[in-house]
Short mmCIF file of C-alpha atoms and ligand atoms in Angstrom, two decimals:
data_model
loop_
_atom_site.label_atom_id
_atom_site.label_comp_id
_atom_site.label_asym_id
_atom_site.label_seq_id
_atom_site.Cartn_x
_atom_site.Cartn_y
_atom_site.Cartn_z
CA UNK W 919 -48.79 79.82 45.72
CA UNK W 920 -48.90 83.61 45.27
CA UNK W 921 -50.66 84.76 42.12
CA UNK W 922 -49.33 87.83 40.30
CA UNK W 923 -51.13 89.90 37.67
CA UNK W 924 -48.94 91.64 35.09
CA UNK W 925 -50.64 94.32 33.00
CA UNK W 926 -48.94 94.82 29.63
CA UNK W 927 -47.83 91.17 29.81
CA UNK W 928 -47.45 90.94 26.01
CA UNK W 929 -44.79 93.67 25.95
CA UNK W 930 -41.01 93.46 26.20
CA UNK W 931 -40.62 93.76 29.96
CA UNK W 932 -43.84 91.85 30.71
CA UNK W 933 -42.84 88.83 28.60
CA UNK W 934 -39.44 88.61 30.27
CA UNK W 935 -40.78 89.29 33.77
CA UNK W 936 -43.51 86.66 33.52
CA UNK W 937 -40.91 84.01 32.67
CA UNK W 938 -38.69 85.05 35.59
CA UNK W 939 -41.52 85.14 38.14
CA UNK W 940 -42.68 81.69 37.06
CA UNK W 941 -39.12 80.37 37.51
CA UNK W 942 -39.26 81.82 41.03
CA UNK W 943 -42.38 79.78 41.78
CA UNK W 944 -45.16 82.35 41.35
CA UNK W 945 -48.32 81.84 39.36
CA UNK W 946 -48.56 84.60 36.77
CA UNK W 947 -51.35 85.81 34.56
CA UNK W 948 -51.46 88.75 32.21
CA UNK W 949 -53.85 91.40 30.94
CA UNK W 950 -53.07 93.16 27.69
CA UNK W 951 -55.03 94.64 24.83
CA UNK W 952 -53.18 92.39 22.37
CA UNK W 953 -51.93 88.82 22.34
CA UNK W 954 -48.32 87.98 23.01
CA UNK W 955 -46.55 87.47 19.67
CA UNK W 956 -43.60 85.59 21.21
CA UNK W 957 -45.02 82.99 23.55
CA UNK W 958 -48.32 81.63 24.84
CA UNK W 959 -46.83 80.42 28.13
CA UNK W 960 -48.52 83.09 30.25
CA UNK W 961 -52.34 83.00 30.26
CA UNK W 962 -53.33 86.50 29.15
CA UNK W 963 -56.75 88.09 29.21
CA UNK W 964 -57.36 90.50 26.33
CA UNK W 965 -58.73 93.74 27.71
CA UNK W 966 -58.31 97.44 26.97
CA UNK W 967 -57.38 98.90 30.35
CA UNK W 968 -57.81 102.54 29.28
CA UNK W 969 -61.61 102.44 29.07
CA UNK W 970 -63.70 104.30 31.62
CA UNK W 971 -64.87 101.43 33.77
CA UNK W 972 -67.44 101.92 36.51
CA UNK W 973 -66.89 98.76 38.49
CA UNK W 974 -63.62 97.26 39.68
CA UNK W 975 -64.63 94.71 42.24
CA UNK W 976 -63.20 91.33 41.20
CA UNK W 977 -61.14 92.82 38.36
CA UNK W 978 -61.06 95.94 36.22
CA UNK W 979 -64.48 96.55 34.70
CA UNK W 980 -66.89 93.67 35.06
CA UNK W 981 -64.21 91.02 34.60
CA UNK W 982 -63.31 88.76 37.53
CA UNK W 983 -59.52 88.16 37.76
CA UNK W 984 -59.84 85.71 40.65
CA UNK W 985 -57.35 85.70 43.53
CA UNK W 986 -54.56 88.26 42.97
CA UNK W 987 -51.79 88.83 45.53
CA UNK W 988 -49.85 91.59 43.74
CA UNK W 989 -50.16 93.63 40.53
CA UNK W 990 -47.23 94.68 38.34
CA UNK W 991 -48.62 97.48 36.19
CA UNK W 992 -46.61 97.73 32.96
CA UNK W 993 -49.33 98.46 30.39
CA UNK W 994 -48.77 101.81 28.67
CA UNK W 995 -48.20 103.57 25.41
CA UNK W 996 -44.49 103.69 25.97
CA UNK W 997 -42.87 105.83 23.24
CA UNK W 998 -41.98 109.43 24.07
CA UNK W 999 -42.01 110.75 20.52
CA UNK W 1000 -45.21 108.92 19.56
CA UNK W 1001 -47.01 110.59 22.48
CA UNK W 1002 -45.77 114.04 21.44
CA UNK W 1003 -47.66 113.38 18.20
CA UNK W 1004 -50.65 111.67 19.88
CA UNK W 1005 -51.05 113.21 23.36
CA UNK W 1006 -54.40 111.46 23.85
CA UNK W 1007 -52.38 108.24 24.25
CA UNK W 1008 -50.69 109.81 27.26
CA UNK W 1009 -54.13 110.37 28.73
CA UNK W 1010 -54.86 106.67 28.10
CA UNK W 1011 -51.76 105.85 30.18
CA UNK W 1012 -53.15 107.85 33.03
CA UNK W 1013 -56.60 106.17 32.73
CA UNK W 1014 -54.97 102.74 32.82
CA UNK W 1015 -53.14 103.61 36.02
CA UNK W 1016 -56.30 105.01 37.55
CA UNK W 1017 -58.19 101.79 36.76
CA UNK W 1018 -55.37 99.68 38.19
CA UNK W 1019 -55.04 101.61 41.46
CA UNK W 1020 -58.81 101.62 41.97
CA UNK W 1021 -58.81 97.85 41.52
CA UNK W 1022 -55.87 97.58 43.98
CA UNK W 1023 -57.57 99.89 46.49
CA UNK W 1024 -60.87 98.02 46.40
CA UNK W 1025 -59.19 94.65 46.79
CA UNK W 1026 -56.33 95.66 49.11
CA UNK W 1027 -53.61 94.50 46.68
CA UNK W 1028 -50.03 95.87 46.62
CA UNK W 1029 -48.80 97.44 43.39
CA UNK W 1030 -45.53 97.61 41.46
CA UNK W 1031 -45.59 100.46 38.94
CA UNK W 1032 -43.38 101.09 35.90
CA UNK W 1033 -42.36 104.71 35.75
CA UNK W 1034 -39.51 106.23 33.81
CA UNK W 1035 -36.40 108.40 34.00
CA UNK W 1036 -38.41 110.89 31.89
CA UNK W 1037 -39.93 112.17 35.18
CA UNK W 1038 -36.64 114.04 35.81
CA UNK W 1039 -37.00 116.16 32.69
CA UNK W 1040 -33.92 117.24 30.80
CA UNK W 1041 -32.57 119.65 33.37
CA UNK W 1042 -31.21 117.61 36.27
CA UNK W 1043 -28.86 115.74 34.09
CA UNK W 1044 -26.39 113.53 35.86
CA UNK W 1045 -26.50 111.20 38.83
CA UNK W 1046 -30.18 111.74 39.33
CA UNK W 1047 -31.48 110.51 42.69
CA UNK W 1048 -35.12 109.69 43.31
CA UNK W 1049 -36.01 112.94 45.11
CA UNK W 1050 -35.11 115.10 42.13
CA UNK W 1051 -38.19 114.47 39.98
CA UNK W 1052 -40.35 117.52 39.50
CA UNK W 1053 -43.54 118.14 37.55
CA UNK W 1054 -42.41 121.67 36.73
CA UNK W 1055 -39.73 120.34 34.36
CA UNK W 1056 -42.00 117.88 32.52
CA UNK W 1057 -40.71 117.57 28.95
CA UNK W 1058 -43.41 115.51 27.23
CA UNK W 1059 -46.97 114.15 27.49
CA UNK W 1060 -45.46 110.70 28.15
CA UNK W 1061 -43.54 112.06 31.10
CA UNK W 1062 -46.68 113.87 32.30
CA UNK W 1063 -48.61 110.59 32.17
CA UNK W 1064 -46.02 108.88 34.39
CA UNK W 1065 -45.64 111.81 36.83
CA UNK W 1066 -49.42 112.04 37.27
CA UNK W 1067 -49.62 108.25 37.69
CA UNK W 1068 -46.93 108.41 40.37
CA UNK W 1069 -48.75 111.26 42.13
CA UNK W 1070 -51.98 109.25 42.19
CA UNK W 1071 -50.16 106.22 43.59
CA UNK W 1072 -48.55 108.30 46.38
CA UNK W 1073 -51.95 109.82 47.22
CA UNK W 1074 -53.56 106.34 47.36
CA UNK W 1075 -50.83 105.21 49.68
CA UNK W 1076 -51.50 108.13 52.04
CA UNK W 1077 -55.32 108.12 51.87
CA UNK W 1078 -56.04 104.38 51.58
CA UNK W 1079 -52.82 102.72 52.77
CA UNK W 1080 -52.20 101.15 49.34
CA UNK W 1081 -48.71 99.57 49.41
CA UNK W 1082 -46.51 100.21 46.37
CA UNK W 1083 -43.10 100.14 44.78
CA UNK W 1084 -42.44 102.53 41.88
CA UNK W 1085 -39.57 101.72 39.51
CA UNK W 1086 -38.16 104.31 37.13
CA UNK W 1087 -36.69 102.44 34.17
CA UNK W 1088 -34.23 103.73 31.62
CA UNK W 1089 -33.74 102.47 28.04
CA UNK W 1090 -34.39 98.79 28.66
CA UNK W 1091 -33.13 96.66 25.74
CA UNK W 1092 -32.61 93.04 24.73
CA UNK W 1093 -34.77 89.92 24.32
CA UNK W 1094 -38.35 90.53 23.04
CA UNK W 1095 -37.75 94.19 22.09
CA UNK W 1096 -37.37 93.74 18.33
CA UNK W 1097 -41.03 93.80 17.23
CA UNK W 1098 -40.17 97.14 15.65
CA UNK W 1099 -43.14 97.11 13.26
CA UNK W 1100 -45.28 97.60 16.39
CA UNK W 1101 -42.93 99.78 18.33
CA UNK W 1102 -39.78 101.36 16.97
CA UNK W 1103 -37.02 101.18 19.55
CA UNK W 1104 -33.64 102.62 18.81
CA UNK W 1105 -31.43 99.63 19.67
CA UNK W 1106 -33.10 96.91 17.55
CA UNK W 1107 -33.72 99.52 14.84
CA UNK W 1108 -30.00 100.35 14.61
CA UNK W 1109 -29.16 96.65 14.53
CA UNK W 1110 -31.60 95.93 11.70
CA UNK W 1111 -30.56 98.94 9.61
CA UNK W 1112 -26.85 98.26 9.99
CA UNK W 1113 -27.37 94.59 9.13
CA UNK W 1114 -29.43 95.54 6.05
CA UNK W 1115 -26.83 98.09 4.89
CA UNK W 1116 -29.21 101.04 5.41
CA UNK W 1117 -28.10 104.45 6.70
CA UNK W 1118 -28.89 105.32 10.31
CA UNK W 1119 -29.69 108.63 11.97
CA UNK W 1120 -28.56 109.34 15.53
CA UNK W 1121 -30.84 111.97 17.08
CA UNK W 1122 -28.52 113.79 19.46
CA UNK W 1123 -24.75 113.59 18.91
CA UNK W 1124 -24.17 114.41 22.58
CA UNK W 1125 -27.03 112.29 23.95
CA UNK W 1126 -25.85 110.37 27.04
CA UNK W 1127 -28.22 107.75 28.41
CA UNK W 1128 -28.26 104.97 30.96
CA UNK W 1129 -29.00 101.77 29.02
CA UNK W 1130 -30.35 98.80 30.99
CA UNK W 1131 -30.07 95.20 29.82
CA UNK W 1132 -33.38 93.37 30.19
CA UNK W 1133 -32.09 90.71 32.61
CA UNK W 1134 -30.89 93.39 35.04
CA UNK W 1135 -34.23 95.20 34.81
CA UNK W 1136 -36.19 92.01 35.44
CA UNK W 1137 -33.88 91.07 38.30
CA UNK W 1138 -34.61 94.42 39.98
CA UNK W 1139 -38.37 94.14 39.51
CA UNK W 1140 -38.53 90.59 40.81
CA UNK W 1141 -36.53 91.58 43.90
CA UNK W 1142 -39.12 94.31 44.48
CA UNK W 1143 -42.00 91.85 43.99
CA UNK W 1144 -40.55 89.42 46.54
CA UNK W 1145 -39.94 92.08 49.16
CA UNK W 1146 -43.26 93.83 48.64
CA UNK W 1147 -45.14 90.53 49.02
CA UNK W 1148 -43.28 89.81 52.27
CA UNK W 1149 -43.89 93.37 53.53
CA UNK W 1150 -40.10 93.92 53.79
CA UNK W 1151 -39.97 96.87 51.38
CA UNK W 1152 -42.94 99.05 50.50
CA UNK W 1153 -43.86 102.65 49.62
CA UNK W 1154 -40.50 103.22 47.92
CA UNK W 1155 -39.48 104.66 44.56
CA UNK W 1156 -36.35 103.32 42.85
CA UNK W 1157 -34.26 104.21 39.85
CA UNK W 1158 -33.68 100.94 38.04
CA UNK W 1159 -30.90 101.23 35.47
CA UNK W 1160 -27.28 100.18 35.02
CA UNK W 1161 -25.98 103.34 36.67
CA UNK W 1162 -23.63 104.49 33.91
CA UNK W 1163 -23.99 106.99 31.06
CA UNK W 1164 -23.06 106.13 27.48
CA UNK W 1165 -23.39 108.10 24.24
CA UNK W 1166 -26.17 106.81 22.00
CA UNK W 1167 -23.72 106.46 19.11
CA UNK W 1168 -21.92 103.69 21.08
CA UNK W 1169 -24.84 101.46 20.09
CA UNK W 1170 -24.12 101.97 16.41
CA UNK W 1171 -20.34 101.56 16.98
CA UNK W 1172 -20.79 98.21 18.75
CA UNK W 1173 -23.24 96.82 16.16
CA UNK W 1174 -20.94 97.83 13.29
CA UNK W 1175 -18.17 95.92 15.02
CA UNK W 1176 -20.35 92.86 15.80
CA UNK W 1177 -21.81 92.73 12.28
CA UNK W 1178 -18.54 93.74 10.63
CA UNK W 1179 -20.34 96.39 8.58
CA UNK W 1180 -19.35 100.02 8.03
CA UNK W 1181 -22.58 102.00 8.40
CA UNK W 1182 -23.48 105.38 6.97
CA UNK W 1183 -24.27 107.34 10.18
CA UNK W 1184 -25.70 110.86 10.21
CA UNK W 1185 -26.44 113.02 13.25
CA UNK W 1186 -29.55 115.15 13.78
CA UNK W 1187 -30.62 117.19 16.81
CA UNK W 1188 -32.56 115.32 19.54
CA UNK W 1189 -36.31 115.24 18.90
CA UNK W 1190 -38.90 117.31 20.74
CA UNK W 1191 -39.76 115.91 24.19
CA UNK W 1192 -36.70 113.68 24.51
CA UNK W 1193 -34.46 113.54 27.55
CA UNK W 1194 -30.90 113.86 26.25
CA UNK W 1195 -28.74 113.37 29.37
CA UNK W 1196 -29.43 110.89 32.12
CA UNK W 1197 -27.43 108.74 34.48
CA UNK W 1198 -29.26 107.01 37.32
CA UNK W 1199 -28.17 107.00 40.92
CA UNK W 1200 -29.06 103.40 41.78
CA UNK W 1201 -27.81 103.37 45.37
CA UNK W 1202 -31.31 103.02 46.88
CA UNK W 1203 -32.04 99.91 44.80
CA UNK W 1204 -28.64 98.50 45.78
CA UNK W 1205 -29.23 99.10 49.48
CA UNK W 1206 -32.90 98.12 49.85
CA UNK W 1207 -33.28 95.48 47.13
CA UNK W 1208 -29.77 94.04 46.86
CA UNK W 1209 -29.86 95.07 43.19
CA UNK W 1210 -26.47 94.81 41.47
CA UNK W 1211 -26.77 95.04 37.68
CA UNK W 1212 -24.31 92.76 35.90
CA UNK W 1213 -24.44 93.72 32.24
CA UNK W 1214 -22.64 96.79 30.96
CA UNK W 1215 -23.62 98.29 27.62
CA UNK W 1216 -21.07 96.51 25.44
CA UNK W 1217 -21.79 93.10 26.94
CA UNK W 1218 -25.54 93.72 26.76
CA UNK W 1219 -25.42 94.84 23.13
CA UNK W 1220 -23.52 91.70 22.18
CA UNK W 1221 -26.15 89.56 23.94
CA UNK W 1222 -28.92 91.55 22.25
CA UNK W 1223 -27.24 91.16 18.84
CA UNK W 1224 -27.13 87.40 19.35
CA UNK W 1225 -30.83 87.40 20.14
CA UNK W 1226 -31.65 89.60 17.12
CA UNK W 1227 -29.64 87.44 14.75
CA UNK W 1228 -31.69 84.40 15.79
CA UNK W 1229 -35.05 86.13 16.16
CA UNK W 1230 -35.45 89.11 13.86
CA UNK W 1231 -37.77 87.48 11.40
CA UNK W 1232 -39.99 86.23 14.20
CA UNK W 1233 -41.26 89.70 15.14
CA UNK W 1234 -45.05 89.99 14.63
N1 NAD U 1880 -38.64 99.62 27.87
C1 NAD U 1880 -38.15 100.76 28.38
O1 NAD U 1880 -37.05 101.19 28.05
C2 NAD U 1880 -38.93 101.55 29.40
C3 NAD U 1880 -38.34 102.68 29.98
C4 NAD U 1880 -39.06 103.42 30.92
C5 NAD U 1880 -40.34 103.01 31.28
N2 NAD U 1880 -40.89 101.91 30.69
C6 NAD U 1880 -42.26 101.53 31.06
O2 NAD U 1880 -42.30 100.14 31.37
C7 NAD U 1880 -43.53 99.59 30.93
C8 NAD U 1880 -43.29 98.38 30.04
O3 NAD U 1880 -42.49 98.79 28.93
P1 NAD U 1880 -42.24 97.86 27.66
O4 NAD U 1880 -40.96 98.29 27.08
O5 NAD U 1880 -42.44 96.43 28.03
O6 NAD U 1880 -43.40 98.36 26.68
P2 NAD U 1880 -44.23 97.51 25.61
O7 NAD U 1880 -44.87 98.48 24.67
O8 NAD U 1880 -43.38 96.44 25.02
O9 NAD U 1880 -45.36 96.84 26.52
C9 NAD U 1880 -46.47 97.58 26.96
C10 NAD U 1880 -47.69 96.71 26.78
O10 NAD U 1880 -48.84 97.46 27.21
C11 NAD U 1880 -49.93 97.09 26.39
N3 NAD U 1880 -50.97 98.12 26.38
C12 NAD U 1880 -50.88 99.36 25.84
N4 NAD U 1880 -52.06 99.99 25.96
C13 NAD U 1880 -52.91 99.13 26.58
C14 NAD U 1880 -54.27 99.20 26.97
N5 NAD U 1880 -55.00 100.29 26.71
N6 NAD U 1880 -54.83 98.13 27.60
C15 NAD U 1880 -54.09 97.01 27.84
N7 NAD U 1880 -52.80 96.88 27.48
C16 NAD U 1880 -52.21 97.93 26.86
C17 NAD U 1880 -49.30 96.95 24.99
O11 NAD U 1880 -50.11 96.15 24.14
C18 NAD U 1880 -47.95 96.31 25.32
O12 NAD U 1880 -47.99 94.91 25.18
C19 NAD U 1880 -44.30 100.73 30.25
O13 NAD U 1880 -45.20 101.27 31.18
C20 NAD U 1880 -43.23 101.73 29.92
O14 NAD U 1880 -43.74 103.05 29.88
C21 NAD U 1880 -40.22 101.16 29.76
#
């Protein structure tokens, strides 16, 4: 049985992905700096991956991970605005990636990396294909941490033949994303505020984003994992999103309807460092991975609302 290491396994995507990969018959173990607050079904080693480790032989640092056939590297400080305020956390993201690729290089392990639509900046706005990313339009330290991580991965592929798939995600939402005390995410935050009768602020009246329901995201990643393990697809970078733009205020409209509450909504300009317009061109993922996302924004928000209504008090 193939054994897969997920870094950041206690996070939103990691928790969902671990469950899916286990259903597919893989053995999964996680590394994260904190325990999973939702489930203890995936054995997870507690380790800070951003330290400066000297030795990566059987694992990162002096830890031995045992047999690993593929790494999915999700661990990161993942909030754009937070990293504008704390840029040293963007540097930690880069260090984590460096540790992970060194471990992969020394043990000849293929890597799946979680990048972001932020690598396109806020200039190339619609129907962004994978070749359009550019470091000269970097909007934020978070984006810089992902662009530099990608660059290191591409260089390791060329110099050391490390096999990889890079996914660029976009606004992933749904199941296991509502631990908002730890990490404020706009979709569960809007839900909670509307439910509690609190006013909400939409940063960016004209913000158009490509929102991705968690099951579609996990479906795309697991297709990549399967094909990378079999050597069918490797050294590719994919946009992984729904492939459609929607205004951010749609989220508040749908939750008001679902909760039957009229919310007090105010609009403010987008915050520093944020990408305000993005729609993914997902044709490469469709062609090479057979990825066909099934959940449009309205359907996904209704599924998310159902999850929140059953699970909001369980966060942290
Ligand atoms: N969710 C999205 O919309 C989205 C969009 C684009 C890119 N991404 C990327 O996908 C990945 C997963 O995102 P997520 O939404 O699951 O984030 P998340 O914050 O829920 O999970 C990230 C996990 O990484 C762990 N981590 C952070 N620093 C660490 C360290 N120093 N050592 C070990 N573990 C550490 C955190 O504890 C957390 O459990 C991230 O790399 C993120 O940047 C996510």
